[in-house]
Tab-separated table of C-alpha atoms and ligand atoms in Angstrom:
chain	number	residue	atom	x	y	z
L	1	MET	CA	31.995	143.060	51.215
L	2	THR	CA	30.449	146.262	50.071
L	3	LEU	CA	30.721	145.742	46.334
L	4	SER	CA	28.770	143.111	44.481
L	5	PHE	CA	31.173	141.271	42.243
L	6	GLU	CA	28.357	139.843	40.133
L	7	THR	CA	26.914	143.256	39.283
L	8	LEU	CA	30.330	144.635	38.437
L	9	ALA	CA	31.287	141.608	36.374
L	10	LYS	CA	28.179	142.031	34.227
L	11	GLN	CA	29.488	145.386	33.098
L	12	PHE	CA	33.217	144.564	33.022
L	13	ASP	CA	33.734	141.079	31.663
L	14	SER	CA	37.486	140.957	32.324
L	15	LEU	CA	36.906	141.372	36.047
L	16	THR	CA	37.953	138.460	38.270
L	17	GLN	CA	38.013	138.181	42.010
L	18	ARG	CA	41.378	138.253	43.700
L	19	PRO	CA	42.282	136.481	46.943
L	20	SER	CA	42.409	139.050	49.711
L	21	SER	CA	42.567	138.888	53.476
L	22	ASP	CA	41.009	142.283	54.042
L	23	TYR	CA	39.170	144.317	51.403
L	24	ASP	CA	37.448	143.582	48.118
L	25	ALA	CA	40.085	142.950	45.494
L	26	PHE	CA	39.707	142.496	41.768
L	27	ASN	CA	41.863	141.804	38.760
L	28	VAL	CA	41.024	143.829	35.703
L	29	ASP	CA	42.396	143.975	32.187
L	30	ALA	CA	44.208	147.062	30.994
L	31	ASP	CA	41.603	148.004	28.390
L	32	GLN	CA	38.787	148.160	30.961
L	33	LEU	CA	40.761	149.830	33.733
L	34	VAL	CA	39.813	153.444	33.082
L	35	ALA	CA	36.133	152.646	32.569
L	36	LEU	CA	36.077	150.612	35.791
L	37	CYS	CA	37.767	153.409	37.712
L	38	GLU	CA	35.261	155.930	36.415
L	39	HIS	CA	32.403	153.613	37.359
L	40	LEU	CA	33.768	153.080	40.874
L	41	ARG	CA	34.271	156.799	41.364
L	42	ASP	CA	30.910	157.960	40.019
L	43	LYS	CA	28.545	155.103	40.872
L	44	GLU	CA	30.132	153.475	43.926
L	45	GLY	CA	31.514	156.531	45.684
L	46	PHE	CA	35.214	155.666	45.640
L	47	SER	CA	36.267	159.280	45.507
L	48	LEU	CA	39.776	158.866	46.839
L	49	LEU	CA	42.776	157.247	45.194
L	50	VAL	CA	45.012	156.165	48.054
L	51	ASP	CA	47.937	154.501	46.337
L	52	VAL	CA	49.345	153.257	43.065
L	53	ALA	CA	52.091	150.668	43.265
L	54	GLY	CA	53.919	148.358	40.913
L	55	ILE	CA	54.576	144.639	41.310
L	56	ASP	CA	57.388	142.772	39.583
L	57	TRP	CA	56.533	139.053	39.326
L	58	ASN	CA	60.077	138.278	38.130
L	59	ASP	CA	59.938	135.337	35.703
L	60	GLN	CA	56.170	135.147	35.253
L	61	SER	CA	54.337	136.601	32.325
L	62	PRO	CA	52.795	139.148	32.374
L	63	ARG	CA	55.731	140.242	34.462
L	64	PHE	CA	54.450	143.548	35.831
L	65	SER	CA	51.213	144.507	37.531
L	66	VAL	CA	49.977	147.771	38.919
L	67	ALA	CA	47.945	147.789	42.131
L	68	TYR	CA	45.489	150.570	42.939
L	69	HIS	CA	43.923	151.222	46.315
L	70	LEU	CA	40.719	153.205	46.347
L	71	TYR	CA	38.832	154.514	49.353
L	72	SER	CA	35.238	155.539	49.693
L	73	VAL	CA	34.805	158.353	52.164
L	74	ILE	CA	31.055	157.688	52.297
L	75	LYS	CA	31.127	153.896	52.695
L	76	GLN	CA	34.392	154.039	54.613
L	77	CYS	CA	35.922	151.070	52.890
L	78	TYR	CA	38.726	150.264	50.516
L	79	VAL	CA	38.862	148.375	47.268
L	80	ARG	CA	41.986	147.038	45.606
L	81	LEU	CA	42.388	146.748	41.830
L	82	VAL	CA	45.255	144.929	40.180
L	83	CYS	CA	45.918	145.389	36.510
L	84	ALA	CA	48.455	143.303	34.607
L	85	CYS	CA	50.692	145.341	32.312
L	86	VAL	CA	50.741	144.756	28.583
L	87	GLY	CA	54.205	143.687	27.470
L	88	ASP	CA	57.098	142.400	29.566
L	89	GLU	CA	59.923	144.387	27.973
L	90	SER	CA	58.361	147.845	28.084
L	91	PRO	CA	55.249	147.277	30.212
L	92	GLU	CA	52.304	149.559	29.681
L	93	VAL	CA	48.978	150.347	31.350
L	94	PRO	CA	46.549	153.202	30.741
L	95	SER	CA	46.959	156.215	32.996
L	96	ILE	CA	44.120	157.064	35.374
L	97	VAL	CA	45.146	160.685	35.889
L	98	SER	CA	41.967	161.618	34.010
L	99	VAL	CA	39.935	159.907	36.755
L	100	TRP	CA	41.875	160.964	39.844
L	101	PRO	CA	44.471	163.753	39.416
L	102	ALA	CA	46.164	162.300	42.500
L	103	ALA	CA	47.404	159.469	40.291
L	104	ASN	CA	49.860	161.832	38.614
L	105	TRP	CA	52.776	161.571	41.029
L	106	HIS	CA	51.953	158.001	42.046
L	107	GLU	CA	52.251	156.915	38.434
L	108	ARG	CA	55.455	158.881	37.984
L	109	GLU	CA	56.919	157.074	40.968
L	110	THR	CA	55.803	153.685	39.653
L	111	TYR	CA	57.350	154.568	36.303
L	112	ASP	CA	60.572	155.643	38.010
L	113	MET	CA	60.890	152.507	40.122
L	114	PHE	CA	59.580	149.849	37.709
L	115	GLY	CA	59.740	151.384	34.242
L	116	ILE	CA	56.019	150.884	33.729
L	117	HIS	CA	54.698	153.294	31.118
L	118	PHE	CA	51.367	154.924	31.828
L	119	LYS	CA	49.726	155.612	28.514
L	120	GLY	CA	48.078	159.031	28.451
L	121	HIS	CA	49.952	160.406	31.457
L	122	PRO	CA	50.349	164.175	30.975
L	123	ASP	CA	53.929	164.379	32.286
L	124	LEU	CA	55.607	161.005	32.680
L	125	ARG	CA	59.025	161.938	34.065
L	126	ARG	CA	61.077	160.379	36.829
L	127	ILE	CA	60.188	161.722	40.237
L	128	LEU	CA	62.685	160.234	42.718
L	129	MET	CA	65.815	159.429	40.756
L	130	TRP	CA	67.414	162.054	38.533
L	131	ASP	CA	66.268	162.454	34.948
L	132	ASP	CA	69.046	160.643	33.074
L	133	TYR	CA	69.290	157.727	35.512
L	134	LYS	CA	69.381	154.562	33.452
L	135	TYR	CA	67.799	151.956	35.714
L	136	HIS	CA	64.550	151.156	37.455
L	137	PRO	CA	65.654	150.280	40.973
L	138	LEU	CA	62.708	148.215	42.214
L	139	ARG	CA	62.904	145.700	39.381
L	140	LYS	CA	63.967	142.293	40.592
L	141	GLU	CA	67.173	142.212	38.578
L	142	PHE	CA	68.431	145.458	40.115
L	143	PRO	CA	70.938	144.741	42.916
L	144	LEU	CA	70.115	146.122	46.347
L	145	ALA	CA	73.462	147.904	46.570
L	146	GLY	CA	72.935	149.720	43.303
L	147	ILE	CA	74.995	149.946	40.147
L	148	GLU	CA	78.074	152.059	39.550
L	149	ASP	CA	77.193	155.082	37.500
L	150	GLU	CA	77.959	158.740	36.962
L	151	LEU	CA	76.779	161.564	39.210
L	152	PRO	CA	73.877	163.636	37.813
L	153	ALA	CA	75.247	167.032	36.705
L	154	ALA	CA	78.143	167.014	34.254
L	155	ASP	CA	79.901	170.162	35.511
L	156	VAL	CA	79.731	169.075	39.146
L	157	ARG	CA	80.930	165.613	38.168
L	158	GLU	CA	84.063	167.145	36.651
L	159	ARG	CA	84.942	169.072	39.777
L	160	VAL	CA	84.302	166.499	42.461
L	161	ASP	CA	85.703	163.319	40.965
L	162	ALA	CA	83.061	161.144	42.614
L	163	ASN	CA	80.773	158.467	41.280
L	164	VAL	CA	77.573	156.747	42.088
L	165	ILE	CA	78.940	153.554	43.635
L	166	ALA	CA	77.477	150.239	44.598
L	167	ALA	CA	76.918	150.700	48.325
L	168	PRO	CA	79.108	148.522	50.577
L	169	MET	CA	76.744	145.847	51.865
L	170	MET	CA	78.925	144.646	54.760
L	171	GLY	CA	77.685	141.086	54.396
L	172	GLY	CA	74.104	142.324	54.194
L	173	PRO	CA	71.204	142.572	53.568
L	174	PHE	CA	70.366	142.767	57.239
L	175	TYR	CA	67.611	140.692	58.774
L	176	ALA	CA	66.030	140.942	62.202
L	177	GLN	CA	66.485	137.646	64.018
L	178	ALA	CA	63.617	135.756	65.559
L	179	ALA	CA	64.390	135.931	69.261
L	180	ASP	CA	62.545	136.507	72.487
L	181	HIS	CA	64.481	139.433	73.825
L	182	MET	CA	64.680	142.663	71.912
L	183	SER	CA	68.429	142.923	72.338
L	184	GLN	CA	68.836	139.740	70.287
L	185	ARG	CA	66.526	140.946	67.570
L	186	GLU	CA	69.011	143.510	66.267
L	187	PRO	CA	69.198	143.271	62.488
L	188	SER	CA	72.338	141.471	61.413
L	189	ALA	CA	73.849	140.190	58.192
L	190	ALA	CA	74.660	136.628	57.215
L	191	ASP	CA	78.356	137.519	57.292
L	192	GLN	CA	79.139	139.578	60.370
L	193	SER	CA	82.889	138.931	60.329
L	194	TRP	CA	83.616	142.646	60.073
L	195	ALA	CA	81.811	143.370	63.347
L	196	GLU	CA	83.999	144.092	66.327
L	197	SER	CA	82.151	141.763	68.664
L	198	ASN	CA	83.023	138.695	66.581
L	199	PRO	CA	86.511	137.325	66.031
L	200	LYS	CA	87.748	138.076	62.544
L	201	ARG	CA	87.766	135.262	60.012
L	202	ASP	CA	90.838	134.612	57.892
T	1	MET	CA	83.801	192.889	95.726
T	2	SER	CA	87.267	192.923	94.328
T	3	THR	CA	87.677	193.420	90.619
T	4	GLU	CA	91.326	192.505	90.485
T	5	ASN	CA	90.754	188.860	89.680
T	6	LEU	CA	88.537	189.717	86.748
T	7	GLU	CA	91.250	191.453	84.768
T	8	VAL	CA	92.087	189.219	81.880
T	9	GLY	CA	94.719	190.095	79.320
T	10	TYR	CA	94.367	193.605	78.046
T	11	ASN	CA	94.360	196.509	80.494
T	12	SER	CA	93.912	199.899	78.879
T	13	ARG	CA	95.332	201.762	81.900
T	14	ILE	CA	98.632	199.942	81.521
T	15	GLU	CA	98.873	199.363	77.789
T	16	GLY	CA	97.080	202.444	76.508
T	17	ASP	CA	95.184	202.078	73.267
T	18	VAL	CA	97.557	199.524	71.832
T	19	ILE	CA	97.020	195.768	71.629
T	20	VAL	CA	99.933	193.567	70.736
T	21	SER	CA	99.123	190.155	69.366
T	22	LYS	CA	99.693	187.890	66.421
T	23	ALA	CA	97.640	188.636	63.322
T	24	ASP	CA	96.700	184.978	63.052
T	25	ALA	CA	95.427	184.995	66.596
T	26	VAL	CA	93.261	188.054	66.007
T	27	ILE	CA	91.873	186.852	62.698
T	28	ASN	CA	91.130	183.406	64.051
T	29	TRP	CA	89.578	184.843	67.196
T	30	VAL	CA	87.235	186.897	65.062
T	31	ARG	CA	86.389	184.023	62.786
T	32	LYS	CA	85.809	181.367	65.367
T	33	ASN	CA	83.513	183.440	67.524
T	34	SER	CA	81.227	184.359	64.707
T	35	VAL	CA	80.702	181.266	62.621
T	36	TRP	CA	77.590	181.763	60.548
T	37	PRO	CA	76.216	178.333	59.769
T	38	MET	CA	74.427	177.349	56.621
T	39	PRO	CA	71.857	174.738	57.680
T	40	MET	CA	71.958	172.112	54.947
T	41	GLY	CA	69.075	170.230	56.524
T	42	LEU	CA	68.365	167.169	54.392
T	43	ALA	CA	66.665	164.740	56.752
T	44	CYS	CA	65.852	163.974	60.386
T	45	CYS	CA	69.181	165.296	61.740
T	46	ALA	CA	67.976	168.772	60.821
T	47	ILE	CA	65.414	168.509	63.631
T	48	GLU	CA	68.242	168.210	66.149
T	49	LEU	CA	69.989	171.063	64.388
T	50	MET	CA	66.905	173.208	64.966
T	51	ALA	CA	66.818	172.161	68.594
T	52	THR	CA	70.448	173.207	68.897
T	53	GLY	CA	69.600	176.638	67.615
T	54	ALA	CA	66.589	177.003	69.902
T	55	ALA	CA	66.466	178.313	73.450
T	56	ARG	CA	67.315	175.208	75.435
T	57	PHE	CA	70.673	174.474	73.842
T	58	ASP	CA	71.203	177.921	72.374
T	59	MET	CA	73.994	177.900	69.830
T	60	SER	CA	74.242	181.652	70.105
T	61	ARG	CA	76.420	181.110	73.190
T	62	PHE	CA	79.132	180.297	70.683
T	63	GLY	CA	78.357	183.072	68.248
T	64	MET	CA	76.651	180.727	65.826
T	65	GLU	CA	73.038	181.727	66.023
T	66	VAL	CA	72.988	183.507	62.683
T	67	MET	CA	71.765	180.671	60.502
T	68	ARG	CA	72.059	181.898	56.953
T	69	PHE	CA	69.952	180.278	54.289
T	70	SER	CA	71.969	182.021	51.645
T	71	PRO	CA	75.330	180.313	51.158
T	72	ARG	CA	76.882	183.640	50.208
T	73	GLN	CA	76.524	184.837	53.779
T	74	ALA	CA	77.611	181.653	55.524
T	75	ASP	CA	80.953	180.330	56.769
T	76	CYS	CA	80.149	176.805	57.804
T	77	MET	CA	77.868	174.338	56.091
T	78	ILE	CA	76.288	171.922	58.549
T	79	VAL	CA	75.244	168.932	56.454
T	80	ALA	CA	72.460	167.542	58.617
T	81	GLY	CA	70.885	164.532	56.986
T	82	THR	CA	70.934	161.943	54.265
T	83	VAL	CA	72.727	163.075	51.125
T	84	THR	CA	71.163	161.337	48.151
T	85	TYR	CA	72.956	161.285	44.843
T	86	LYS	CA	70.272	163.518	43.449
T	87	ALA	CA	70.829	166.088	46.201
T	88	ALA	CA	74.621	165.776	46.010
T	89	GLU	CA	74.711	168.122	43.065
T	90	VAL	CA	72.886	170.804	45.061
T	91	VAL	CA	75.069	170.314	48.134
T	92	ARG	CA	78.171	170.812	46.036
T	93	ARG	CA	76.791	173.884	44.279
T	94	VAL	CA	75.775	175.462	47.575
T	95	TYR	CA	79.228	174.751	48.958
T	96	GLU	CA	80.847	176.387	45.959
T	97	GLN	CA	78.745	179.501	46.441
T	98	MET	CA	80.029	180.052	49.960
T	99	ALA	CA	82.820	182.591	50.286
T	100	SER	CA	86.166	181.441	51.660
T	101	PRO	CA	87.162	180.741	54.354
T	102	LYS	CA	84.536	178.041	54.724
T	103	TRP	CA	84.117	174.911	56.735
T	104	VAL	CA	81.902	171.835	56.542
T	105	VAL	CA	80.472	169.819	59.400
T	106	ALA	CA	79.057	166.369	58.610
T	107	MET	CA	76.347	165.911	61.202
T	108	GLY	CA	75.186	162.377	61.885
T	109	ALA	CA	75.792	158.916	60.491
T	110	CYS	CA	74.178	159.657	57.141
T	111	ALA	CA	76.209	162.705	56.244
T	112	SER	CA	79.411	161.076	57.503
T	113	THR	CA	79.123	157.628	55.910
T	114	GLY	CA	75.713	157.103	54.363
T	115	GLY	CA	74.557	155.710	57.692
T	116	MET	CA	72.033	152.930	57.597
T	117	TYR	CA	71.265	153.599	53.944
T	118	ARG	CA	73.362	151.022	52.123
T	119	SER	CA	71.387	151.877	49.081
T	120	TYR	CA	71.522	152.714	45.406
T	121	ALA	CA	70.194	156.202	46.084
T	122	VAL	CA	72.346	157.475	48.947
T	123	MET	CA	75.828	158.938	48.747
T	124	GLN	CA	78.064	157.016	51.147
T	125	GLY	CA	79.427	160.055	52.959
T	126	VAL	CA	79.307	163.707	51.989
T	127	ASP	CA	83.120	163.863	52.122
T	128	ARG	CA	83.095	162.421	48.618
T	129	ILE	CA	82.009	165.762	47.255
T	130	VAL	CA	82.955	168.413	49.837
T	131	PRO	CA	85.930	168.583	52.228
T	132	VAL	CA	84.617	167.841	55.718
T	133	ASP	CA	86.257	169.413	58.777
T	134	VAL	CA	84.311	167.781	61.588
T	135	TYR	CA	82.341	164.532	61.644
T	136	ILE	CA	79.706	164.038	64.314
T	137	SER	CA	78.556	160.522	65.173
T	138	GLY	CA	75.021	159.622	66.138
T	139	CYS	CA	71.693	158.923	64.537
T	140	PRO	CA	70.730	161.620	65.167
T	141	PRO	CA	73.433	163.260	67.279
T	142	ARG	CA	72.012	164.987	70.321
T	143	PRO	CA	72.328	168.783	70.355
T	144	GLU	CA	75.156	168.428	72.886
T	145	ALA	CA	77.067	166.401	70.316
T	146	LEU	CA	76.532	169.062	67.676
T	147	LEU	CA	77.681	171.743	70.105
T	148	ASP	CA	80.735	169.648	70.897
T	149	GLY	CA	81.428	169.291	67.195
T	150	MET	CA	81.082	173.016	66.669
T	151	MET	CA	83.450	173.699	69.561
T	152	ARG	CA	85.958	171.364	67.959
T	153	LEU	CA	85.515	173.316	64.759
T	154	GLN	CA	86.293	176.471	66.745
T	155	GLU	CA	89.452	174.808	68.033
T	156	LYS	CA	90.375	173.902	64.516
T	157	ILE	CA	89.755	177.434	63.279
T	158	SER	CA	91.875	178.911	66.059
T	159	GLN	CA	94.832	176.804	64.946
T	160	GLU	CA	94.671	177.758	61.301
T	161	ARG	CA	97.433	179.809	59.657
T	162	SER	CA	95.002	182.412	58.445
T	163	LEU	CA	97.419	185.118	57.319
T	164	THR	CA	99.640	182.866	55.294
T	165	GLN	CA	96.569	181.301	53.755
T	166	LEU	CA	94.505	184.390	53.176
T	167	THR	CA	93.485	183.028	49.852
T	168	LYS	CA	92.793	179.584	51.158
T	169	LYS	CA	92.184	177.282	48.258
T	170	ARG	CA	90.197	174.114	48.821
W	301	LIG	S1	71.930	160.040	60.819
W	301	LIG	FE1	69.953	159.216	61.508
W	301	LIG	S2	68.841	161.015	62.247
W	301	LIG	FE2	70.511	161.759	60.943
W	301	LIG	S3	69.656	161.968	58.908
W	301	LIG	FE3	70.551	159.933	59.043
W	301	LIG	S4	68.859	158.607	59.656
W	301	LIG	FE4	68.252	160.715	60.097
């Protein structure tokens, strides 16, 4: 433990400690996030933003959280911040691009995958999926195989007569089995009837 | 050392300066021995594609060493890697920019079928958007497999009716 929770909590009253098996971890409210980040960067030496990730808690409220991992090059330790998003329909948190420019693409990715809006982000566009994609694939309600849709560019779509399809899951998703020998730990689906090694079911 | 056994086909002392053959055979012979590939390297398979072009496996033995990064100068697009839906548009546009006659090789599980990516983001086989001539299995295929695939493409080219399909439309 390299950060004193008590000292931090005096300055940021929304701060609570978060169960963690490795590094210091704190929950913080959205309205104190940027100030806390600035404090950690300037006063505590956390100069490096390692990751920004979203969490979808499914049927809880607040439904979405954003997790930040910071690293101090001087102290050589991490700290984890988790900030619950405001609003479940169109979740929102303040952007921390002003604190660490590295947050730019991380936040774009989190927006792309979860639909979390980062208020104050200079350029909040999708980064992985194409611009007019309608869904946010890492939300819990999004099926693993995907949703049938149109291909990105309209002129190409006309010429190729192909679609975005729901991927054939072949009985999947695939899980690795708990077994002693590696050969038995091959990932397999619940329904493997299509596989050649098994007799076909009717 | 006798040179008699080395005489193959054409002998200028007997036939003079004239070669008699079928136009298709000549055209195909020219085409198949100088396939200029367009390396559409999209993922890990492209590493094996590079190895195939390098000294140890040496694709130039088959007249294919001239990798062209401009589709306008290429004959054969080697799709080496995972084709995402976002990249599919680019793959198709690049294919359309190649001059006919043109061929497509789907290298590896991903390009052929989507491979292990049963996913919302990955096109389940590049043959949905471009006509594929040769599929190569493997994840990734070894360079030998790519060479084998390219030799099969050569076989395919040598059997084409080039003259009757000079303006091959695909
Ligand atoms: S087939 Fe395997 S090696 Fe090739 S691109 Fe797909 S995952 Fe990578």
